[in-house]
Short mmCIF file of C-alpha atoms in Angstrom, two decimals:
data_model
loop_
_atom_site.label_atom_id
_atom_site.label_comp_id
_atom_site.label_asym_id
_atom_site.label_seq_id
_atom_site.Cartn_x
_atom_site.Cartn_y
_atom_site.Cartn_z
CA MET A 55 0.00 0.00 0.00
CA ILE A 56 1.44 3.34 -1.10
CA GLU A 57 -0.57 5.55 1.27
CA LYS A 58 1.31 5.91 4.58
CA GLY A 59 -1.12 8.17 6.39
CA LYS A 60 -3.86 6.82 8.65
CA ILE A 61 -7.35 8.16 9.23
CA GLY A 62 -9.73 7.60 12.12
CA VAL A 63 -13.11 5.90 12.15
CA HIS A 64 -14.92 9.21 12.66
CA GLN A 65 -13.07 10.70 9.69
CA LEU A 66 -14.17 7.77 7.52
CA THR A 67 -17.78 8.38 8.56
CA VAL A 68 -17.51 12.05 7.60
CA LEU A 69 -15.90 11.25 4.25
CA THR A 70 -18.63 8.70 3.52
CA ILE A 71 -21.40 11.20 4.30
CA LEU A 72 -19.83 13.89 2.12
CA PHE A 73 -19.24 11.41 -0.73
CA THR A 74 -22.81 10.09 -0.55
CA VAL A 75 -24.34 13.55 -0.58
CA GLY A 76 -21.80 14.80 -3.16
CA SER A 77 -23.30 16.04 -6.38
CA SER A 78 -26.54 14.13 -5.71
CA ILE A 79 -27.92 16.81 -3.40
CA LEU A 80 -28.34 19.13 -6.40
CA ILE A 81 -29.34 16.73 -9.17
CA ALA A 82 -31.01 13.72 -7.50
CA PRO A 83 -34.39 15.35 -6.64
CA SER A 84 -34.97 16.17 -10.30
CA GLY A 85 -34.50 12.61 -11.52
CA LEU A 86 -36.54 11.18 -8.65
CA ALA A 87 -39.45 13.57 -9.24
CA SER A 88 -39.41 13.00 -13.00
CA ALA A 89 -40.13 9.30 -12.55
CA ALA A 90 -41.86 9.02 -9.15
CA LYS A 91 -43.61 12.43 -9.07
CA GLN A 92 -44.76 13.28 -5.52
CA ASP A 93 -43.32 9.97 -4.28
CA ALA A 94 -39.75 11.06 -4.99
CA TRP A 95 -38.89 10.92 -1.30
CA ILE A 96 -40.16 7.31 -1.12
CA ALA A 97 -37.95 6.44 -4.10
CA ALA A 98 -35.04 7.99 -2.21
CA ILE A 99 -35.81 5.68 0.73
CA VAL A 100 -35.85 2.65 -1.57
CA GLY A 101 -32.54 3.77 -3.07
CA LEU A 102 -31.02 4.13 0.40
CA ILE A 103 -32.15 0.64 1.45
CA SER A 104 -30.60 -0.80 -1.72
CA GLY A 105 -27.43 1.19 -1.10
CA LEU A 106 -27.16 -0.08 2.48
CA SER A 107 -27.55 -3.64 1.19
CA MET A 108 -24.57 -3.06 -1.07
CA VAL A 109 -22.54 -1.70 1.84
CA VAL A 110 -23.29 -4.88 3.80
CA PHE A 111 -21.98 -6.88 0.84
CA TYR A 112 -18.89 -4.68 0.53
CA ASN A 113 -18.17 -5.22 4.21
CA LEU A 114 -17.91 -8.96 3.53
CA ILE A 115 -14.99 -8.22 1.22
CA LEU A 116 -13.45 -5.64 3.53
CA SER A 117 -13.61 -8.08 6.45
CA ARG A 118 -11.48 -10.55 4.52
CA PHE A 119 -8.91 -7.99 3.41
CA PRO A 120 -8.87 -5.26 6.10
CA SER A 121 -5.33 -4.04 5.34
CA ALA A 122 -5.14 -4.50 1.57
CA THR A 123 -6.36 -2.39 -1.32
CA LEU A 124 -8.53 -3.52 -4.20
CA VAL A 125 -5.47 -3.76 -6.45
CA HIS A 126 -3.66 -6.06 -4.03
CA TYR A 127 -6.38 -8.57 -3.21
CA SER A 128 -7.77 -8.75 -6.75
CA GLN A 129 -4.37 -10.08 -7.86
CA GLU A 130 -4.04 -12.29 -4.78
CA VAL A 131 -7.45 -13.88 -5.33
CA LEU A 132 -7.83 -13.98 -9.12
CA GLY A 133 -4.20 -14.26 -10.15
CA LYS A 134 -1.69 -11.72 -11.36
CA TRP A 135 -2.92 -10.91 -14.85
CA PRO A 136 -6.70 -11.20 -14.33
CA GLY A 137 -6.27 -9.11 -11.18
CA LYS A 138 -4.24 -6.50 -13.05
CA ALA A 139 -6.84 -6.36 -15.82
CA ILE A 140 -9.67 -5.77 -13.33
CA SER A 141 -7.59 -3.21 -11.44
CA PHE A 142 -6.97 -1.28 -14.66
CA LEU A 143 -10.70 -1.30 -15.40
CA TYR A 144 -11.30 0.12 -11.93
CA PHE A 145 -8.73 2.83 -12.60
CA CYS A 146 -10.68 3.81 -15.72
CA TYR A 147 -13.94 3.73 -13.77
CA PHE A 148 -12.64 5.93 -10.94
CA PHE A 149 -10.97 8.35 -13.35
CA LEU A 150 -14.11 8.67 -15.48
CA LEU A 151 -16.20 9.11 -12.33
CA ALA A 152 -13.96 11.98 -11.26
CA SER A 153 -14.32 13.51 -14.73
CA PHE A 154 -18.11 13.34 -14.49
CA VAL A 155 -18.09 14.98 -11.07
CA LEU A 156 -15.78 17.73 -12.34
CA ARG A 157 -18.12 18.32 -15.28
CA ASN A 158 -21.05 18.62 -12.83
CA ILE A 159 -19.18 21.47 -11.16
CA GLY A 160 -18.55 23.24 -14.44
CA ASP A 161 -22.13 22.86 -15.65
CA PHE A 162 -23.57 24.25 -12.43
CA LEU A 163 -21.27 27.26 -12.29
CA THR A 164 -21.60 28.16 -15.99
CA THR A 165 -25.39 27.96 -15.91
CA GLN A 166 -26.17 29.39 -12.47
CA VAL A 167 -23.29 31.56 -11.26
CA LEU A 168 -20.66 32.38 -13.93
CA PRO A 169 -22.42 32.10 -17.31
CA ASN A 170 -19.74 34.01 -19.24
CA THR A 171 -16.77 32.05 -17.87
CA PRO A 172 -15.29 29.28 -20.07
CA ILE A 173 -15.97 25.93 -18.47
CA HIS A 174 -12.40 24.62 -18.81
CA PHE A 175 -11.11 27.52 -16.70
CA ILE A 176 -13.54 26.59 -13.93
CA HIS A 177 -12.46 22.95 -14.16
CA ALA A 178 -8.78 23.84 -14.02
CA PHE A 179 -9.07 26.13 -10.99
CA PHE A 180 -11.30 23.76 -9.03
CA LEU A 181 -9.10 20.76 -9.79
CA LEU A 182 -6.01 22.70 -8.75
CA VAL A 183 -7.51 23.06 -5.27
CA ILE A 184 -8.24 19.32 -5.25
CA ILE A 185 -4.65 18.49 -6.19
CA MET A 186 -3.28 20.79 -3.49
CA GLY A 187 -5.41 18.98 -0.93
CA LEU A 188 -4.57 15.46 -2.05
CA ARG A 189 -0.84 16.05 -2.34
CA SER A 190 -0.85 16.77 1.40
CA GLY A 191 -1.93 13.19 2.00
CA LEU A 192 -5.12 11.33 2.85
CA GLU A 193 -4.76 12.09 6.54
CA THR A 194 -4.73 15.85 5.94
CA PHE A 195 -7.59 15.52 3.45
CA ALA A 196 -9.69 13.66 6.03
CA ARG A 197 -8.95 16.23 8.73
CA THR A 198 -10.09 18.95 6.35
CA ALA A 199 -13.36 17.05 5.89
CA GLU A 200 -13.85 17.10 9.67
CA ILE A 201 -13.43 20.88 9.66
CA PHE A 202 -15.93 21.53 6.87
CA PHE A 203 -18.51 18.91 7.84
CA PRO A 204 -20.08 20.98 10.69
CA TRP A 205 -20.50 23.91 8.30
CA MET A 206 -22.34 21.69 5.85
CA ILE A 207 -24.68 20.55 8.63
CA VAL A 208 -25.24 24.16 9.78
CA PHE A 209 -26.15 25.24 6.23
CA PHE A 210 -28.54 22.32 5.96
CA LEU A 211 -30.23 23.14 9.27
CA ILE A 212 -30.67 26.76 8.21
CA MET A 213 -32.57 25.59 5.14
CA ILE A 214 -34.74 23.22 7.17
CA PHE A 215 -35.69 25.93 9.68
CA LEU A 216 -36.38 28.64 7.08
CA LEU A 217 -38.40 26.62 4.54
CA PRO A 218 -41.52 25.50 6.51
CA PRO A 219 -43.49 28.68 5.66
CA GLN A 220 -43.24 27.62 2.01
CA PHE A 221 -44.52 24.06 2.59
CA ASP A 222 -47.62 22.81 0.78
CA PHE A 223 -48.47 19.35 2.09
CA HIS A 224 -50.88 18.79 -0.80
CA ASN A 225 -47.77 18.39 -2.97
CA VAL A 226 -46.97 15.00 -1.44
CA THR A 227 -50.44 13.53 -1.90
CA PRO A 228 -51.70 11.09 -2.92
CA ILE A 229 -48.95 8.84 -1.58
CA LEU A 230 -48.17 6.09 -4.09
CA GLY A 231 -50.80 7.62 -6.34
CA TYR A 232 -49.09 6.20 -9.44
CA GLY A 233 -48.32 2.82 -7.86
CA VAL A 234 -45.08 1.17 -6.82
CA LYS A 235 -43.49 0.78 -10.26
CA PRO A 236 -42.54 4.48 -10.76
CA VAL A 237 -40.96 4.50 -7.28
CA LEU A 238 -38.80 1.49 -8.10
CA THR A 239 -37.91 2.93 -11.51
CA ALA A 240 -36.85 6.25 -9.94
CA SER A 241 -34.69 4.54 -7.32
CA ILE A 242 -32.45 2.83 -9.90
CA PRO A 243 -30.49 5.95 -11.00
CA LEU A 244 -30.09 6.91 -7.34
CA LEU A 245 -28.66 3.46 -6.63
CA SER A 246 -25.99 3.94 -9.29
CA THR A 247 -25.24 7.50 -8.13
CA PRO A 248 -24.08 7.64 -5.41
CA TYR A 249 -24.36 4.19 -3.80
CA MET A 250 -22.66 2.06 -6.47
CA GLU A 251 -19.82 4.55 -6.58
CA LEU A 252 -18.89 3.65 -3.00
CA VAL A 253 -16.49 1.05 -4.43
CA ALA A 254 -14.00 3.94 -4.43
CA PHE A 255 -13.66 3.36 -0.67
CA PHE A 256 -11.98 0.02 -1.39
CA MET A 257 -8.85 2.15 -1.97
CA ILE A 258 -9.33 4.14 1.25
CA TYR A 259 -10.43 1.49 3.74
CA PRO A 260 -6.91 0.04 4.40
CA ALA A 261 -5.82 3.46 5.68
CA VAL A 262 -8.36 3.36 8.53
CA ARG A 263 -6.86 2.59 11.92
CA ASN A 264 -9.60 0.34 13.34
CA ALA A 265 -10.83 -2.06 10.64
CA PRO A 266 -13.80 -3.67 12.48
CA LYS A 267 -15.21 -0.30 13.57
CA ALA A 268 -14.51 1.13 10.11
CA ARG A 269 -17.04 -1.25 8.58
CA LYS A 270 -19.70 0.11 10.92
CA ALA A 271 -18.56 3.67 10.13
CA LEU A 272 -19.02 3.03 6.42
CA PHE A 273 -22.56 1.81 7.02
CA VAL A 274 -23.44 4.72 9.31
CA GLY A 275 -21.96 7.24 6.87
CA VAL A 276 -24.07 5.94 3.99
CA LEU A 277 -27.16 5.86 6.23
CA LEU A 278 -26.74 9.50 7.30
CA GLY A 279 -25.82 10.68 3.81
CA GLY A 280 -28.82 8.86 2.35
CA PHE A 281 -31.07 10.41 4.98
CA LEU A 282 -29.96 13.89 3.87
CA LEU A 283 -30.82 12.99 0.26
CA ILE A 284 -34.27 11.78 1.36
CA LEU A 285 -34.77 15.02 3.27
CA ILE A 286 -33.76 17.29 0.39
CA SER A 287 -36.05 15.33 -1.96
CA LEU A 288 -38.96 15.72 0.44
CA LEU A 289 -38.29 19.44 0.89
CA SER A 290 -38.18 19.93 -2.89
CA ILE A 291 -41.56 18.26 -3.32
CA LEU A 292 -43.14 20.13 -0.40
CA VAL A 293 -42.01 23.55 -1.65
CA LEU A 294 -41.74 23.27 -5.44
CA GLY A 295 -44.12 20.42 -6.20
CA ALA A 296 -43.39 17.34 -8.30
CA ASP A 297 -43.75 19.01 -11.72
CA VAL A 298 -41.41 21.93 -11.02
CA THR A 299 -38.89 19.67 -9.26
CA GLY A 300 -38.87 17.27 -12.20
CA ARG A 301 -38.34 20.06 -14.75
CA GLN A 302 -35.54 21.82 -12.90
CA THR A 303 -31.94 20.76 -13.49
CA TYR A 304 -30.93 21.84 -9.98
CA PRO A 305 -34.19 21.82 -7.97
CA SER A 306 -32.55 22.08 -4.55
CA TYR A 307 -30.79 25.27 -5.68
CA THR A 308 -34.14 26.64 -6.85
CA LEU A 309 -35.57 25.49 -3.52
CA ALA A 310 -33.16 27.72 -1.61
CA LYS A 311 -34.33 30.70 -3.68
CA LYS A 312 -37.80 30.26 -2.20
CA ILE A 313 -36.65 31.15 1.31
CA SER A 314 -38.39 34.39 2.29
CA ILE A 315 -38.65 35.65 5.86
CA GLY A 316 -40.33 39.05 6.03
CA ASP A 317 -38.90 41.55 3.56
CA PHE A 318 -35.26 41.25 4.54
CA LEU A 319 -34.22 37.55 4.44
CA GLU A 320 -34.60 36.27 0.89
CA ARG A 321 -32.78 34.48 -1.94
CA LEU A 322 -30.47 32.41 0.24
CA GLU A 323 -29.41 30.07 -2.54
CA VAL A 324 -25.83 30.69 -1.42
CA ILE A 325 -26.65 28.29 1.44
CA MET A 326 -27.35 25.43 -0.97
CA ALA A 327 -24.33 26.40 -3.04
CA GLY A 328 -22.20 26.25 0.11
CA ILE A 329 -23.47 22.76 0.96
CA TRP A 330 -22.83 21.57 -2.56
CA PHE A 331 -19.33 23.01 -2.89
CA ILE A 332 -18.29 21.27 0.32
CA THR A 333 -19.76 17.88 -0.55
CA ILE A 334 -18.71 17.79 -4.19
CA TYR A 335 -15.16 18.86 -3.31
CA PHE A 336 -14.72 15.75 -1.20
CA LYS A 337 -16.51 13.47 -3.64
CA LEU A 338 -14.24 14.64 -6.44
CA GLY A 339 -11.21 14.34 -4.16
CA ILE A 340 -12.04 10.76 -3.17
CA SER A 341 -12.74 9.70 -6.76
CA PHE A 342 -9.53 11.29 -8.02
CA TYR A 343 -7.53 9.83 -5.13
CA ALA A 344 -8.91 6.33 -5.82
CA SER A 345 -7.98 6.56 -9.51
CA VAL A 346 -4.43 7.80 -8.89
CA MET A 347 -3.76 5.27 -6.13
CA THR A 348 -5.12 2.43 -8.26
CA PHE A 349 -2.82 3.41 -11.13
CA ALA A 350 0.21 3.86 -8.87
CA GLU A 351 -0.23 0.54 -7.10
CA LEU A 352 -1.05 -1.27 -10.32
CA PHE A 353 2.26 -0.21 -11.85
CA ARG A 354 4.12 -0.56 -8.55
CA LEU A 355 5.15 3.05 -8.20
CA LYS A 356 6.76 4.06 -4.92
CA GLU A 357 5.10 7.47 -4.84
CA ALA A 358 1.75 8.66 -6.20
CA ARG A 359 2.09 12.41 -5.63
CA PRO A 360 3.84 13.13 -9.00
CA LEU A 361 0.80 11.70 -10.81
CA TYR A 362 -1.74 14.22 -9.55
CA LEU A 363 -0.77 17.13 -11.79
CA PRO A 364 -0.47 15.25 -15.14
CA PHE A 365 -3.61 13.23 -14.42
CA GLY A 366 -5.35 16.45 -13.47
CA MET A 367 -4.43 18.00 -16.82
CA ILE A 368 -5.85 14.98 -18.61
CA MET A 369 -9.01 15.18 -16.51
CA VAL A 370 -9.60 18.83 -17.40
CA VAL A 371 -9.74 17.82 -21.06
CA LEU A 372 -11.73 14.64 -20.46
CA SER A 373 -14.28 16.45 -18.28
CA VAL A 374 -15.17 18.69 -21.22
CA ILE A 375 -15.77 15.81 -23.63
CA VAL A 376 -17.42 13.20 -21.33
CA TYR A 377 -20.80 14.57 -22.37
CA PRO A 378 -21.53 17.52 -24.67
CA ASN A 379 -24.45 19.08 -22.77
CA ILE A 380 -26.93 18.72 -19.91
CA THR A 381 -29.30 16.65 -22.04
CA ALA A 382 -26.61 14.08 -22.73
CA PHE A 383 -25.80 13.94 -19.03
CA THR A 384 -29.47 13.38 -18.14
CA GLN A 385 -29.63 10.57 -20.69
CA PHE A 386 -26.49 8.98 -19.25
CA ALA A 387 -27.64 9.32 -15.64
CA THR A 388 -31.11 7.86 -16.23
CA LYS A 389 -30.46 5.18 -18.87
CA ILE A 390 -26.77 4.24 -19.02
CA ASP A 391 -25.14 4.77 -15.65
CA PHE A 392 -26.82 1.86 -13.87
CA PRO A 393 -25.89 -0.93 -16.34
CA TYR A 394 -22.48 0.71 -16.81
CA SER A 395 -21.80 0.57 -13.05
CA ILE A 396 -23.00 -3.00 -12.45
CA PRO A 397 -19.68 -4.73 -13.32
CA TYR A 398 -17.68 -2.44 -11.01
CA ALA A 399 -20.21 -2.24 -8.18
CA PHE A 400 -21.39 -5.83 -8.12
CA VAL A 401 -19.96 -8.31 -10.66
CA PHE A 402 -16.23 -7.81 -9.97
CA PRO A 403 -16.64 -7.50 -6.16
CA PHE A 404 -18.82 -10.62 -6.08
CA LEU A 405 -16.31 -12.51 -8.22
CA ILE A 406 -13.46 -11.51 -5.90
CA TRP A 407 -15.43 -12.42 -2.78
CA PHE A 408 -16.69 -15.74 -4.19
CA VAL A 409 -13.25 -16.90 -5.35
CA ALA A 410 -11.70 -15.72 -2.06
CA VAL A 411 -14.17 -17.87 -0.13
CA LEU A 412 -13.50 -20.89 -2.35
CA ARG A 413 -9.73 -20.49 -2.15
CA LYS A 414 -9.85 -19.47 1.53
CA LYS A 415 -8.01 -16.23 0.87
CA GLY A 416 -7.94 -13.33 3.29
CA CYS A 417 -8.84 -13.06 6.97
CA ALA A 418 -12.34 -14.23 7.78
CA ARG A 419 -11.68 -15.11 11.37
CA GLU A 420 -14.39 -14.36 13.90
CA LYS A 421 -12.28 -11.89 15.84
CA ASP A 422 -11.62 -9.91 12.68
CA LEU A 423 -15.30 -9.75 11.87
CA GLY A 424 -15.91 -8.19 15.31
#
């Protein structure tokens, strides 16, 4: 393992929450409302339950290899060359994921905040901050997450306390008015983003000091992050209604614009922007870190830090071409992302776990499972 720094269990929980919320807090309510209408919040609950089931499965793998990365145990279990091939595919998956997240940042800023700024300049400046953070090491990155996490919670609480005057409870009725099928359909894209993307933590988990407690921290982090996504989906429906939420690209940002207390406290969309900048910074950082570490360990490099800048330059270009416009992104997120993620989120992990059990690889002792 190249990473020498260690992070605590609480830091892993914070990173998991921020990763789960990530870019989804801005874009998830729209997709959920488009398919499930006023039952978007129920679809978010179904997505969370499915995501937690995947975390339970991932913990089976992590319990067998508590101190090894995905690159290491894939080669140990499947053999050198099959393991290397799968590791390289994971590098591509993590790197492309980071590119998608970076493009989300550029699209939001160029459409909502800085419409006259070239998108590649936004990508370059934001990624430069990411590189500066990651080059300091995972331990420093995790400590930074601890510092910013309370601010994210404060911003979220401000929204919750200021929005009730705008609630219309008729917007959430009738519950399950269109049946169960639209709810299940809406939950599938949410399962792929963000829950399937949690495989990136396979490259972070070995750096956690207490492996048994870390598995619980991963579960708790996803649970709390998923709860925040359920809450923002419910707030969007209560304030904007299902039709407006489904038509908006960033409904939660529009939601924050609805805050109005008297004639002096209005248009507090900066609160939602603050939440999103914090969460997406750490999601992009984790995705980029996972891709660089996978590449470095795959090719047996002694140090990963020199890779951040050249890989960042490649990502700035790739982030511009991953999808040409918002419509293409919506098509990818709703129709392609789920089947695209299945091999990385389920097929390869299941293959590794199944073969490890058959070949009795890894540590599955009862005391380790503690």
